[in-house]
Amino acid sequence: MDKTSIHGMWSSRMMFVLAAAGSAVGLGNIWRFPYLASDNGGGAFVLVYLGCIAVVGLPILIAEVLIGRHGRMSPINTLRKITRDQGSSRGWVGIGWLGIAAGILILSFYSVVGGWTLHYAWLYLKQLLGGAPLGDPALVFQSLLSNPLELTFWHAVFMLLTTAVVALGVEKGLERAVRYLMPALLVLLLLLVVYGFTTGRMADAATFLFRPDFSRINGGVLLSAMGQAFFTLSLGMATMMTYGAYLPRDGISIPRVVTVVALTDTSIALLAGLAIFPIVIAFGLDPAGGGPGLIFNSLPLAFKAMPFGTVYGLLFFGLLAIAAWTSSISLLEPGTAYLAEKRGLQRRKGSALLLAGISWVIGLLSVLSLNVWSDVKVPAGINVLGGKNIMDIVEFLANDLMLPLGGLLIALFAGWVLSRTVLREQLSEMPEWLFNTLRWTLRIVAPLLVLVVLVQVVS
Ligand code: TRP
């Protein structure tokens, strides 16, 4: 087994945890989780989501990281190497291709939404420097969405920021971005939760989020909850496999470090929920059906009402943009690492730029689907796709189908293809019973659960 990766290594266990948590914590926690909970009936969705994290997400997260650490290359070449060593089918390399494709697709709309957060940070900055206060939040958000040039501009800025870090490589680029900024975001989120208490509506928010109404659970809710579990942990597209390739071997227990990552990620999503829903309720908005505009329509109301709200708004959206940034780099890294292996390491910059360019162009479809093409929709009620616009469809394909499918294949690969010896060697710190439980979860339980959810949606 190689001790190091040619792309560089995390300088410590702590750096891996920060980078992996930086990848996991992003728009998925603060933008997507609250609005999915809002659209899918609150508590029932949250419960299924937490179940998916524990039973499916965590085992697959361990699998991805250990496959990466064993192979030490980009996902495609890691899988090539392992299938060659073990004499198994080359077809498994498809997981790497699927992952890179999913990454480019996800990045395409992730960058558009990342651009929204930059735009909001900019609005608050202007206001702080003496500009007119923001108007009615719903109108502000609507006017952003209806302006394709503005959206395209911020989408481009966000994509360039992402490309710059990935071009610089592991030590110089990825590590620097995460060291201080993640803790700052956490502090700000905690302050928002405290503000939530002052509105007097915390209890209502908690009821909405944590009291499950089981009659609300249907196929669509199950699929969104599972897709979100994969999305929020950056699973199913070999991001974590790539980050695992840069993880040092000695004395670092994968299950232990990734559990920290998963707990951090889950806590931040729940905190975001507890920060946002009291505000939504206190300002008379409907907690149900908030849609993708939820945080943009609700939080500015609180920033208007609280002392120093403008500073707060700037900090919040600025840090959210940064959290999104430390995630978006992990969407671009797997493909870039592969191209750099293929074309020569000195061509990392060009490789990052090429893939980001492709993703940016695909993102223009999402931009246009918010305004010029907002009427282009699948007719309502046909199937799961009914009523979706282009951006929704890209999201659905990538998040709800490709990620779970990728995760399913990764679980099967780790459980059935990877030899028990390799698996054991990577998980040498685990007690035997836990190791066996994990192995059978990867072999049977996780794939079966994913399959059941996927099949009942298609049928
Ligand atoms: N997990 C990130 C978020 O919650 C998004 C993300 C980064 C991602 N890398 C990924 C999602 C890989 C799926 C796969 O915002």
Short mmCIF file of C-alpha atoms and ligand atoms in Angstrom, two decimals:
data_model
loop_
_atom_site.label_atom_id
_atom_site.label_comp_id
_atom_site.label_asym_id
_atom_site.label_seq_id
_atom_site.Cartn_x
_atom_site.Cartn_y
_atom_site.Cartn_z
CA MET A 1 0.00 0.00 0.00
CA ASP A 2 1.29 3.46 -0.85
CA LYS A 3 2.00 5.63 2.14
CA THR A 4 1.36 8.91 0.37
CA SER A 5 -0.56 10.34 -2.55
CA ILE A 6 1.11 12.15 -5.43
CA HIS A 7 -1.35 14.99 -5.00
CA GLY A 8 -0.13 15.79 -1.51
CA MET A 9 -1.34 14.82 1.95
CA TRP A 10 -3.33 16.36 4.79
CA SER A 11 -0.79 17.59 7.26
CA SER A 12 -2.56 16.01 10.24
CA ARG A 13 -5.64 14.12 11.35
CA MET A 14 -7.14 17.44 12.39
CA MET A 15 -6.70 18.82 8.88
CA PHE A 16 -8.53 15.85 7.42
CA VAL A 17 -11.40 16.34 9.84
CA LEU A 18 -11.56 20.04 9.01
CA ALA A 19 -11.41 19.45 5.28
CA ALA A 20 -13.95 16.62 5.31
CA ALA A 21 -16.24 18.62 7.59
CA GLY A 22 -15.62 21.61 5.34
CA SER A 23 -16.82 19.52 2.42
CA ALA A 24 -19.79 18.14 4.28
CA VAL A 25 -20.96 21.38 5.87
CA GLY A 26 -22.23 23.74 3.24
CA LEU A 27 -25.36 24.86 1.48
CA GLY A 28 -26.70 21.38 2.11
CA ASN A 29 -26.94 22.09 5.83
CA ILE A 30 -27.99 25.69 5.94
CA TRP A 31 -29.90 26.26 2.73
CA ARG A 32 -31.13 22.83 1.62
CA PHE A 33 -31.89 20.98 4.85
CA PRO A 34 -34.26 23.63 6.27
CA TYR A 35 -36.21 24.03 3.05
CA LEU A 36 -36.52 20.28 2.45
CA ALA A 37 -37.78 19.88 6.02
CA SER A 38 -40.19 22.70 5.30
CA ASP A 39 -41.44 21.16 2.06
CA ASN A 40 -41.63 17.58 3.32
CA GLY A 41 -43.65 17.95 6.48
CA GLY A 42 -41.05 18.72 9.15
CA GLY A 43 -40.52 16.04 11.79
CA ALA A 44 -41.26 13.01 9.62
CA PHE A 45 -38.65 14.10 7.11
CA VAL A 46 -36.09 14.90 9.80
CA LEU A 47 -36.53 11.49 11.40
CA VAL A 48 -36.04 9.58 8.14
CA TYR A 49 -33.07 11.80 7.34
CA LEU A 50 -31.40 11.05 10.68
CA GLY A 51 -32.06 7.33 10.19
CA CYS A 52 -30.47 7.42 6.73
CA ILE A 53 -27.38 9.18 8.10
CA ALA A 54 -26.86 6.58 10.81
CA VAL A 55 -27.66 3.36 8.97
CA VAL A 56 -26.68 4.13 5.39
CA GLY A 57 -24.57 7.28 5.43
CA LEU A 58 -22.03 6.54 8.12
CA PRO A 59 -21.08 3.04 6.86
CA ILE A 60 -20.71 4.30 3.29
CA LEU A 61 -18.68 7.26 4.50
CA ILE A 62 -16.28 4.83 6.20
CA ALA A 63 -16.16 2.74 3.02
CA GLU A 64 -15.35 5.69 0.77
CA VAL A 65 -12.57 7.00 2.95
CA LEU A 66 -10.93 3.62 3.36
CA ILE A 67 -11.09 2.77 -0.34
CA GLY A 68 -9.40 6.10 -0.99
CA ARG A 69 -6.74 5.58 1.62
CA HIS A 70 -6.00 2.13 0.24
CA GLY A 71 -5.71 3.31 -3.37
CA ARG A 72 -4.10 6.75 -2.87
CA MET A 73 -5.11 8.02 -6.33
CA SER A 74 -8.07 9.81 -7.91
CA PRO A 75 -11.23 7.67 -7.70
CA ILE A 76 -10.91 6.28 -11.21
CA ASN A 77 -7.31 5.19 -10.83
CA THR A 78 -7.87 3.96 -7.29
CA LEU A 79 -10.65 1.70 -8.55
CA ARG A 80 -8.52 0.59 -11.51
CA LYS A 81 -5.73 -0.33 -9.18
CA ILE A 82 -7.92 -2.26 -6.75
CA THR A 83 -9.81 -4.16 -9.44
CA ARG A 84 -6.49 -5.06 -11.08
CA ASP A 85 -4.92 -6.20 -7.80
CA GLN A 86 -7.91 -8.29 -6.88
CA GLY A 87 -8.65 -9.60 -10.35
CA SER A 88 -12.23 -8.33 -10.26
CA SER A 89 -14.35 -6.79 -13.00
CA ARG A 90 -13.17 -3.49 -14.47
CA GLY A 91 -16.82 -2.45 -14.52
CA TRP A 92 -16.45 -1.16 -10.96
CA VAL A 93 -14.31 1.66 -12.29
CA GLY A 94 -17.64 3.05 -13.53
CA ILE A 95 -18.26 4.24 -9.94
CA GLY A 96 -15.43 6.72 -10.49
CA TRP A 97 -16.83 7.98 -13.79
CA LEU A 98 -20.34 8.24 -12.37
CA GLY A 99 -18.93 10.16 -9.43
CA ILE A 100 -17.00 12.65 -11.49
CA ALA A 101 -20.03 13.26 -13.70
CA ALA A 102 -22.26 13.74 -10.64
CA GLY A 103 -19.72 16.16 -9.19
CA ILE A 104 -19.73 18.35 -12.28
CA LEU A 105 -23.54 18.32 -12.38
CA ILE A 106 -23.91 19.15 -8.69
CA LEU A 107 -21.31 21.87 -8.93
CA SER A 108 -23.28 23.44 -11.79
CA PHE A 109 -26.23 24.43 -9.61
CA TYR A 110 -24.28 24.55 -6.35
CA SER A 111 -22.31 27.40 -7.82
CA VAL A 112 -25.50 29.22 -8.83
CA VAL A 113 -26.80 29.05 -5.26
CA GLY A 114 -23.32 29.87 -3.92
CA GLY A 115 -23.63 32.97 -6.11
CA TRP A 116 -26.89 33.91 -4.33
CA THR A 117 -25.05 33.93 -1.00
CA LEU A 118 -22.29 36.13 -2.45
CA HIS A 119 -24.91 38.49 -3.81
CA TYR A 120 -26.53 38.77 -0.36
CA ALA A 121 -23.17 39.35 1.34
CA TRP A 122 -22.60 42.12 -1.18
CA LEU A 123 -26.05 43.64 -0.53
CA TYR A 124 -25.34 43.82 3.21
CA LEU A 125 -21.87 45.21 2.60
CA LYS A 126 -23.33 48.00 0.45
CA GLN A 127 -25.88 48.76 3.13
CA LEU A 128 -23.19 48.85 5.78
CA LEU A 129 -21.25 51.34 3.73
CA GLY A 130 -24.21 53.67 3.76
CA GLY A 131 -26.47 52.32 1.03
CA ALA A 132 -30.23 52.16 1.34
CA PRO A 133 -31.57 49.36 3.58
CA LEU A 134 -32.80 46.19 1.92
CA GLY A 135 -36.46 46.25 0.97
CA ASP A 136 -39.02 43.50 1.45
CA PRO A 137 -36.99 40.22 1.49
CA ALA A 138 -39.40 38.38 -0.77
CA LEU A 139 -39.08 41.10 -3.39
CA VAL A 140 -35.30 41.28 -3.06
CA PHE A 141 -35.04 37.54 -3.64
CA GLN A 142 -37.50 37.59 -6.51
CA SER A 143 -35.65 40.41 -8.22
CA LEU A 144 -32.37 38.49 -7.98
CA LEU A 145 -33.91 35.37 -9.53
CA SER A 146 -35.50 37.33 -12.34
CA ASN A 147 -32.17 38.83 -13.40
CA PRO A 148 -30.15 36.36 -15.50
CA LEU A 149 -27.15 38.66 -15.86
CA GLU A 150 -26.82 39.22 -12.14
CA LEU A 151 -27.17 35.48 -11.48
CA THR A 152 -24.63 34.63 -14.16
CA PHE A 153 -22.15 37.14 -12.77
CA TRP A 154 -22.23 35.74 -9.21
CA HIS A 155 -22.26 32.18 -10.54
CA ALA A 156 -19.04 33.04 -12.39
CA VAL A 157 -17.45 34.64 -9.33
CA PHE A 158 -18.26 31.61 -7.21
CA MET A 159 -16.95 29.20 -9.83
CA LEU A 160 -13.69 31.14 -10.13
CA LEU A 161 -13.18 31.09 -6.38
CA THR A 162 -13.69 27.34 -6.42
CA THR A 163 -11.30 26.84 -9.32
CA ALA A 164 -8.60 28.94 -7.69
CA VAL A 165 -8.44 26.80 -4.57
CA VAL A 166 -8.53 23.49 -6.43
CA ALA A 167 -5.83 24.71 -8.81
CA LEU A 168 -3.54 25.41 -5.87
CA GLY A 169 -3.76 21.82 -4.63
CA VAL A 170 -4.21 20.13 -1.30
CA GLU A 171 -1.81 21.85 1.06
CA LYS A 172 -1.78 25.33 -0.36
CA GLY A 173 -5.39 25.50 -1.38
CA LEU A 174 -7.78 23.29 0.50
CA GLU A 175 -6.28 23.43 3.96
CA ARG A 176 -6.00 27.16 4.27
CA ALA A 177 -9.62 27.76 3.43
CA VAL A 178 -11.02 25.68 6.26
CA ARG A 179 -8.86 26.35 9.27
CA TYR A 180 -10.51 29.45 10.76
CA LEU A 181 -13.67 30.00 8.84
CA MET A 182 -15.64 26.93 9.80
CA PRO A 183 -15.51 27.65 13.54
CA ALA A 184 -16.58 31.23 12.87
CA LEU A 185 -19.66 30.05 11.04
CA LEU A 186 -20.58 27.77 13.92
CA VAL A 187 -20.40 30.66 16.40
CA LEU A 188 -22.62 32.79 14.21
CA LEU A 189 -25.16 30.02 13.86
CA LEU A 190 -25.27 29.56 17.63
CA LEU A 191 -25.93 33.28 18.05
CA LEU A 192 -28.82 32.99 15.60
CA VAL A 193 -30.25 30.13 17.66
CA VAL A 194 -30.02 32.38 20.73
CA TYR A 195 -31.89 35.05 18.77
CA GLY A 196 -34.46 32.38 17.94
CA PHE A 197 -35.15 32.01 21.67
CA THR A 198 -35.77 35.73 22.03
CA THR A 199 -38.57 35.54 19.46
CA GLY A 200 -40.46 33.25 21.81
CA ARG A 201 -41.19 30.78 19.02
CA MET A 202 -38.46 28.22 19.69
CA ALA A 203 -40.96 25.69 21.03
CA ASP A 204 -43.07 25.89 17.87
CA ALA A 205 -39.98 25.51 15.74
CA ALA A 206 -38.86 22.45 17.68
CA THR A 207 -42.31 20.94 17.37
CA PHE A 208 -42.29 21.44 13.64
CA LEU A 209 -38.83 19.91 13.27
CA PHE A 210 -38.99 17.08 15.76
CA ARG A 211 -42.56 15.90 16.14
CA PRO A 212 -42.99 13.42 13.32
CA ASP A 213 -46.34 13.16 11.61
CA PHE A 214 -46.01 9.69 10.15
CA SER A 215 -48.92 10.19 7.80
CA ARG A 216 -46.63 12.59 5.92
CA ILE A 217 -44.14 9.88 4.98
CA ASN A 218 -44.46 8.74 1.38
CA GLY A 219 -42.10 7.69 -1.39
CA GLY A 220 -41.16 11.24 -2.25
CA VAL A 221 -40.33 12.08 1.38
CA LEU A 222 -38.20 8.93 1.71
CA LEU A 223 -36.28 9.73 -1.46
CA SER A 224 -35.65 13.37 -0.52
CA ALA A 225 -34.49 12.37 2.94
CA MET A 226 -32.13 9.76 1.58
CA GLY A 227 -30.85 12.01 -1.20
CA GLN A 228 -30.23 14.71 1.39
CA ALA A 229 -28.36 12.28 3.66
CA PHE A 230 -25.96 11.56 0.80
CA PHE A 231 -25.76 15.18 -0.27
CA THR A 232 -25.02 16.58 3.15
CA LEU A 233 -22.25 14.04 3.88
CA SER A 234 -20.74 14.56 0.40
CA LEU A 235 -21.31 10.88 -0.28
CA GLY A 236 -21.85 8.75 -3.33
CA MET A 237 -19.66 10.59 -5.82
CA ALA A 238 -16.19 9.73 -4.55
CA THR A 239 -15.47 13.08 -2.92
CA MET A 240 -14.73 11.33 0.35
CA MET A 241 -12.78 8.67 -1.50
CA THR A 242 -10.58 11.42 -2.87
CA TYR A 243 -10.16 13.07 0.52
CA GLY A 244 -9.36 9.65 1.99
CA ALA A 245 -6.54 9.26 -0.53
CA TYR A 246 -4.77 12.19 1.15
CA LEU A 247 -5.25 10.82 4.68
CA PRO A 248 -2.10 9.59 6.45
CA ARG A 249 -2.09 5.99 7.62
CA ASP A 250 -0.37 5.93 10.94
CA GLY A 251 -2.57 5.58 13.95
CA ILE A 252 -5.57 7.28 12.38
CA SER A 253 -8.80 5.36 12.88
CA ILE A 254 -11.15 6.03 9.99
CA PRO A 255 -14.38 5.21 11.84
CA ARG A 256 -13.39 7.56 14.62
CA VAL A 257 -12.52 10.53 12.42
CA VAL A 258 -15.50 10.18 10.11
CA THR A 259 -17.88 9.89 13.04
CA VAL A 260 -16.67 13.31 14.15
CA VAL A 261 -17.33 14.59 10.63
CA ALA A 262 -20.83 13.11 10.48
CA LEU A 263 -21.76 14.40 13.94
CA THR A 264 -20.50 17.88 13.12
CA ASP A 265 -22.44 17.89 9.89
CA THR A 266 -25.67 16.67 11.44
CA SER A 267 -25.46 19.09 14.36
CA ILE A 268 -24.95 22.02 12.04
CA ALA A 269 -27.99 21.08 9.97
CA LEU A 270 -30.14 20.76 13.09
CA LEU A 271 -28.78 24.05 14.45
CA ALA A 272 -29.61 25.71 11.15
CA GLY A 273 -33.15 24.40 11.51
CA LEU A 274 -33.37 25.73 15.06
CA ALA A 275 -32.01 29.08 13.90
CA ILE A 276 -34.32 29.51 10.94
CA PHE A 277 -37.73 28.15 11.94
CA PRO A 278 -38.29 30.41 14.99
CA ILE A 279 -37.69 33.38 12.70
CA VAL A 280 -39.97 31.98 10.01
CA ILE A 281 -42.76 31.46 12.52
CA ALA A 282 -42.21 34.68 14.47
CA PHE A 283 -42.45 36.78 11.32
CA GLY A 284 -45.65 35.14 10.24
CA LEU A 285 -44.30 33.09 7.34
CA ASP A 286 -45.59 29.57 6.73
CA PRO A 287 -43.09 26.97 8.01
CA ALA A 288 -44.40 24.51 5.42
CA GLY A 289 -43.59 24.73 1.72
CA GLY A 290 -40.83 27.36 2.00
CA GLY A 291 -39.00 26.10 -1.07
CA PRO A 292 -35.45 27.04 -2.10
CA GLY A 293 -36.06 30.67 -1.13
CA LEU A 294 -36.69 29.81 2.53
CA ILE A 295 -33.55 31.25 4.15
CA PHE A 296 -33.40 34.19 1.75
CA ASN A 297 -36.99 35.15 2.44
CA SER A 298 -36.87 34.68 6.19
CA LEU A 299 -33.45 35.55 7.65
CA PRO A 300 -33.33 39.10 6.24
CA LEU A 301 -36.51 39.81 8.24
CA ALA A 302 -34.62 39.01 11.43
CA PHE A 303 -31.56 40.97 10.31
CA LYS A 304 -33.83 43.97 9.81
CA ALA A 305 -35.29 43.64 13.29
CA MET A 306 -32.20 42.94 15.37
CA PRO A 307 -29.58 45.44 16.55
CA PHE A 308 -26.53 45.47 14.26
CA GLY A 309 -28.57 43.37 11.85
CA THR A 310 -26.66 44.67 8.85
CA VAL A 311 -23.30 43.56 10.24
CA TYR A 312 -24.90 40.28 11.14
CA GLY A 313 -26.36 39.84 7.67
CA LEU A 314 -22.98 40.50 6.10
CA LEU A 315 -21.22 38.06 8.41
CA PHE A 316 -23.87 35.39 7.99
CA PHE A 317 -24.03 35.40 4.21
CA GLY A 318 -20.28 35.93 3.93
CA LEU A 319 -19.56 32.90 6.07
CA LEU A 320 -22.25 30.87 4.34
CA ALA A 321 -20.56 31.66 1.04
CA ILE A 322 -17.30 30.43 2.54
CA ALA A 323 -18.91 27.24 3.85
CA ALA A 324 -20.27 26.68 0.35
CA TRP A 325 -16.81 27.33 -1.03
CA THR A 326 -15.12 24.68 1.13
CA SER A 327 -17.77 22.27 -0.18
CA SER A 328 -17.66 23.23 -3.83
CA ILE A 329 -13.92 22.59 -4.00
CA SER A 330 -14.60 19.01 -3.01
CA LEU A 331 -16.98 18.64 -5.95
CA LEU A 332 -14.25 19.68 -8.36
CA GLU A 333 -11.30 17.90 -6.73
CA PRO A 334 -12.00 14.26 -7.81
CA GLY A 335 -12.24 15.08 -11.51
CA THR A 336 -9.27 17.43 -11.33
CA ALA A 337 -7.12 14.82 -9.59
CA TYR A 338 -8.00 12.33 -12.31
CA LEU A 339 -7.20 14.69 -15.17
CA ALA A 340 -3.96 15.70 -13.48
CA GLU A 341 -2.94 12.04 -13.22
CA LYS A 342 -3.74 11.55 -16.87
CA ARG A 343 -2.26 14.73 -18.33
CA GLY A 344 0.59 15.34 -15.93
CA LEU A 345 0.63 16.85 -12.49
CA GLN A 346 1.94 20.18 -13.70
CA ARG A 347 -1.36 20.55 -15.56
CA ARG A 348 -3.52 20.60 -12.45
CA LYS A 349 -4.47 24.25 -12.96
CA GLY A 350 -5.63 23.74 -16.53
CA SER A 351 -7.53 20.61 -15.52
CA ALA A 352 -9.40 22.41 -12.78
CA LEU A 353 -10.24 25.26 -15.12
CA LEU A 354 -11.48 22.95 -17.86
CA LEU A 355 -13.86 21.04 -15.60
CA ALA A 356 -15.06 24.19 -13.86
CA GLY A 357 -15.74 25.73 -17.27
CA ILE A 358 -17.90 22.78 -18.29
CA SER A 359 -19.77 22.94 -15.00
CA TRP A 360 -20.25 26.69 -15.33
CA VAL A 361 -21.82 26.30 -18.76
CA ILE A 362 -24.20 23.60 -17.48
CA GLY A 363 -25.03 25.97 -14.61
CA LEU A 364 -26.33 28.50 -17.12
CA LEU A 365 -29.26 26.13 -17.68
CA SER A 366 -30.12 26.48 -14.00
CA VAL A 367 -29.74 30.25 -14.19
CA LEU A 368 -32.11 30.48 -17.15
CA SER A 369 -34.63 28.09 -15.63
CA LEU A 370 -35.18 30.67 -12.87
CA ASN A 371 -36.31 33.39 -15.24
CA VAL A 372 -36.31 33.24 -19.05
CA TRP A 373 -37.27 29.56 -19.07
CA SER A 374 -39.25 29.51 -15.86
CA ASP A 375 -42.25 28.16 -17.76
CA VAL A 376 -40.34 25.18 -19.09
CA LYS A 377 -41.58 22.53 -16.68
CA VAL A 378 -42.52 18.90 -16.69
CA PRO A 379 -46.34 18.84 -16.63
CA ALA A 380 -47.59 18.42 -13.06
CA GLY A 381 -48.61 15.04 -11.76
CA ILE A 382 -46.89 12.85 -14.35
CA ASN A 383 -44.47 11.18 -11.95
CA VAL A 384 -41.77 12.29 -9.51
CA LEU A 385 -40.61 14.75 -12.15
CA GLY A 386 -43.99 16.48 -12.39
CA GLY A 387 -43.82 20.27 -11.93
CA LYS A 388 -40.03 20.40 -11.98
CA ASN A 389 -38.07 23.02 -13.91
CA ILE A 390 -34.61 22.46 -15.39
CA MET A 391 -32.72 23.29 -12.21
CA ASP A 392 -34.97 20.95 -10.21
CA ILE A 393 -34.37 18.17 -12.72
CA VAL A 394 -30.59 18.51 -12.61
CA GLU A 395 -30.77 18.50 -8.82
CA PHE A 396 -33.05 15.49 -8.80
CA LEU A 397 -30.90 13.49 -11.20
CA ALA A 398 -27.68 14.23 -9.38
CA ASN A 399 -28.75 14.30 -5.73
CA ASP A 400 -31.61 11.89 -5.53
CA LEU A 401 -30.57 9.35 -8.16
CA MET A 402 -26.84 9.46 -8.93
CA LEU A 403 -25.66 9.88 -5.33
CA PRO A 404 -27.70 7.02 -3.85
CA LEU A 405 -26.79 4.83 -6.82
CA GLY A 406 -23.11 5.69 -6.41
CA GLY A 407 -23.37 5.00 -2.69
CA LEU A 408 -25.06 1.68 -3.31
CA LEU A 409 -22.26 0.60 -5.64
CA ILE A 410 -19.57 1.80 -3.24
CA ALA A 411 -21.14 -0.22 -0.41
CA LEU A 412 -21.27 -3.33 -2.60
CA PHE A 413 -17.72 -2.75 -3.76
CA ALA A 414 -16.37 -2.39 -0.23
CA GLY A 415 -18.45 -5.28 1.05
CA TRP A 416 -18.06 -7.87 -1.70
CA VAL A 417 -15.16 -6.92 -3.97
CA LEU A 418 -12.55 -5.51 -1.62
CA SER A 419 -10.85 -8.42 0.13
CA ARG A 420 -11.55 -8.91 3.80
CA THR A 421 -7.82 -8.55 4.44
CA VAL A 422 -7.63 -5.09 2.93
CA LEU A 423 -10.79 -4.00 4.68
CA ARG A 424 -9.51 -5.29 8.01
CA GLU A 425 -6.13 -3.69 7.51
CA GLN A 426 -7.75 -0.29 6.94
CA LEU A 427 -10.01 -0.77 9.95
CA SER A 428 -7.46 -2.42 12.23
CA GLU A 429 -8.53 -0.34 15.24
CA MET A 430 -12.10 -1.68 15.16
CA PRO A 431 -13.19 -4.47 17.54
CA GLU A 432 -14.05 -7.66 15.68
CA TRP A 433 -17.81 -7.57 16.32
CA LEU A 434 -18.09 -3.99 15.13
CA PHE A 435 -16.02 -4.77 12.07
CA ASN A 436 -18.31 -7.65 11.18
CA THR A 437 -21.41 -5.55 11.75
CA LEU A 438 -20.02 -2.87 9.47
CA ARG A 439 -19.06 -5.38 6.80
CA TRP A 440 -22.53 -6.91 6.70
CA THR A 441 -24.12 -3.49 6.71
CA LEU A 442 -22.07 -2.67 3.62
CA ARG A 443 -22.81 -6.04 2.04
CA ILE A 444 -26.54 -6.25 2.65
CA VAL A 445 -28.29 -3.69 4.81
CA ALA A 446 -27.22 -0.40 3.24
CA PRO A 447 -27.54 -1.54 -0.40
CA LEU A 448 -30.94 -3.05 0.31
CA LEU A 449 -32.29 0.10 1.96
CA VAL A 450 -31.05 2.29 -0.87
CA LEU A 451 -32.49 -0.10 -3.42
CA VAL A 452 -35.90 -0.21 -1.73
CA VAL A 453 -36.14 3.57 -1.73
CA LEU A 454 -34.98 3.89 -5.33
CA VAL A 455 -37.27 1.17 -6.63
CA GLN A 456 -40.43 2.42 -4.95
CA VAL A 457 -39.91 5.80 -6.58
CA VAL A 458 -39.41 4.46 -10.07
CA SER A 459 -42.36 2.09 -9.83
N1 TRP B 1 -22.00 18.30 1.34
C1 TRP B 1 -22.04 19.60 0.74
C2 TRP B 1 -23.18 20.38 1.36
O1 TRP B 1 -23.87 19.88 2.19
C3 TRP B 1 -22.14 19.53 -0.76
C4 TRP B 1 -21.13 18.63 -1.36
C5 TRP B 1 -19.80 18.80 -1.43
C6 TRP B 1 -21.37 17.38 -1.94
N2 TRP B 1 -19.21 17.72 -2.01
C7 TRP B 1 -20.14 16.83 -2.33
C8 TRP B 1 -22.54 16.67 -2.13
C9 TRP B 1 -20.09 15.59 -2.90
C10 TRP B 1 -22.47 15.43 -2.72
C11 TRP B 1 -21.26 14.88 -3.08
O2 TRP B 1 -23.39 21.50 1.03
#
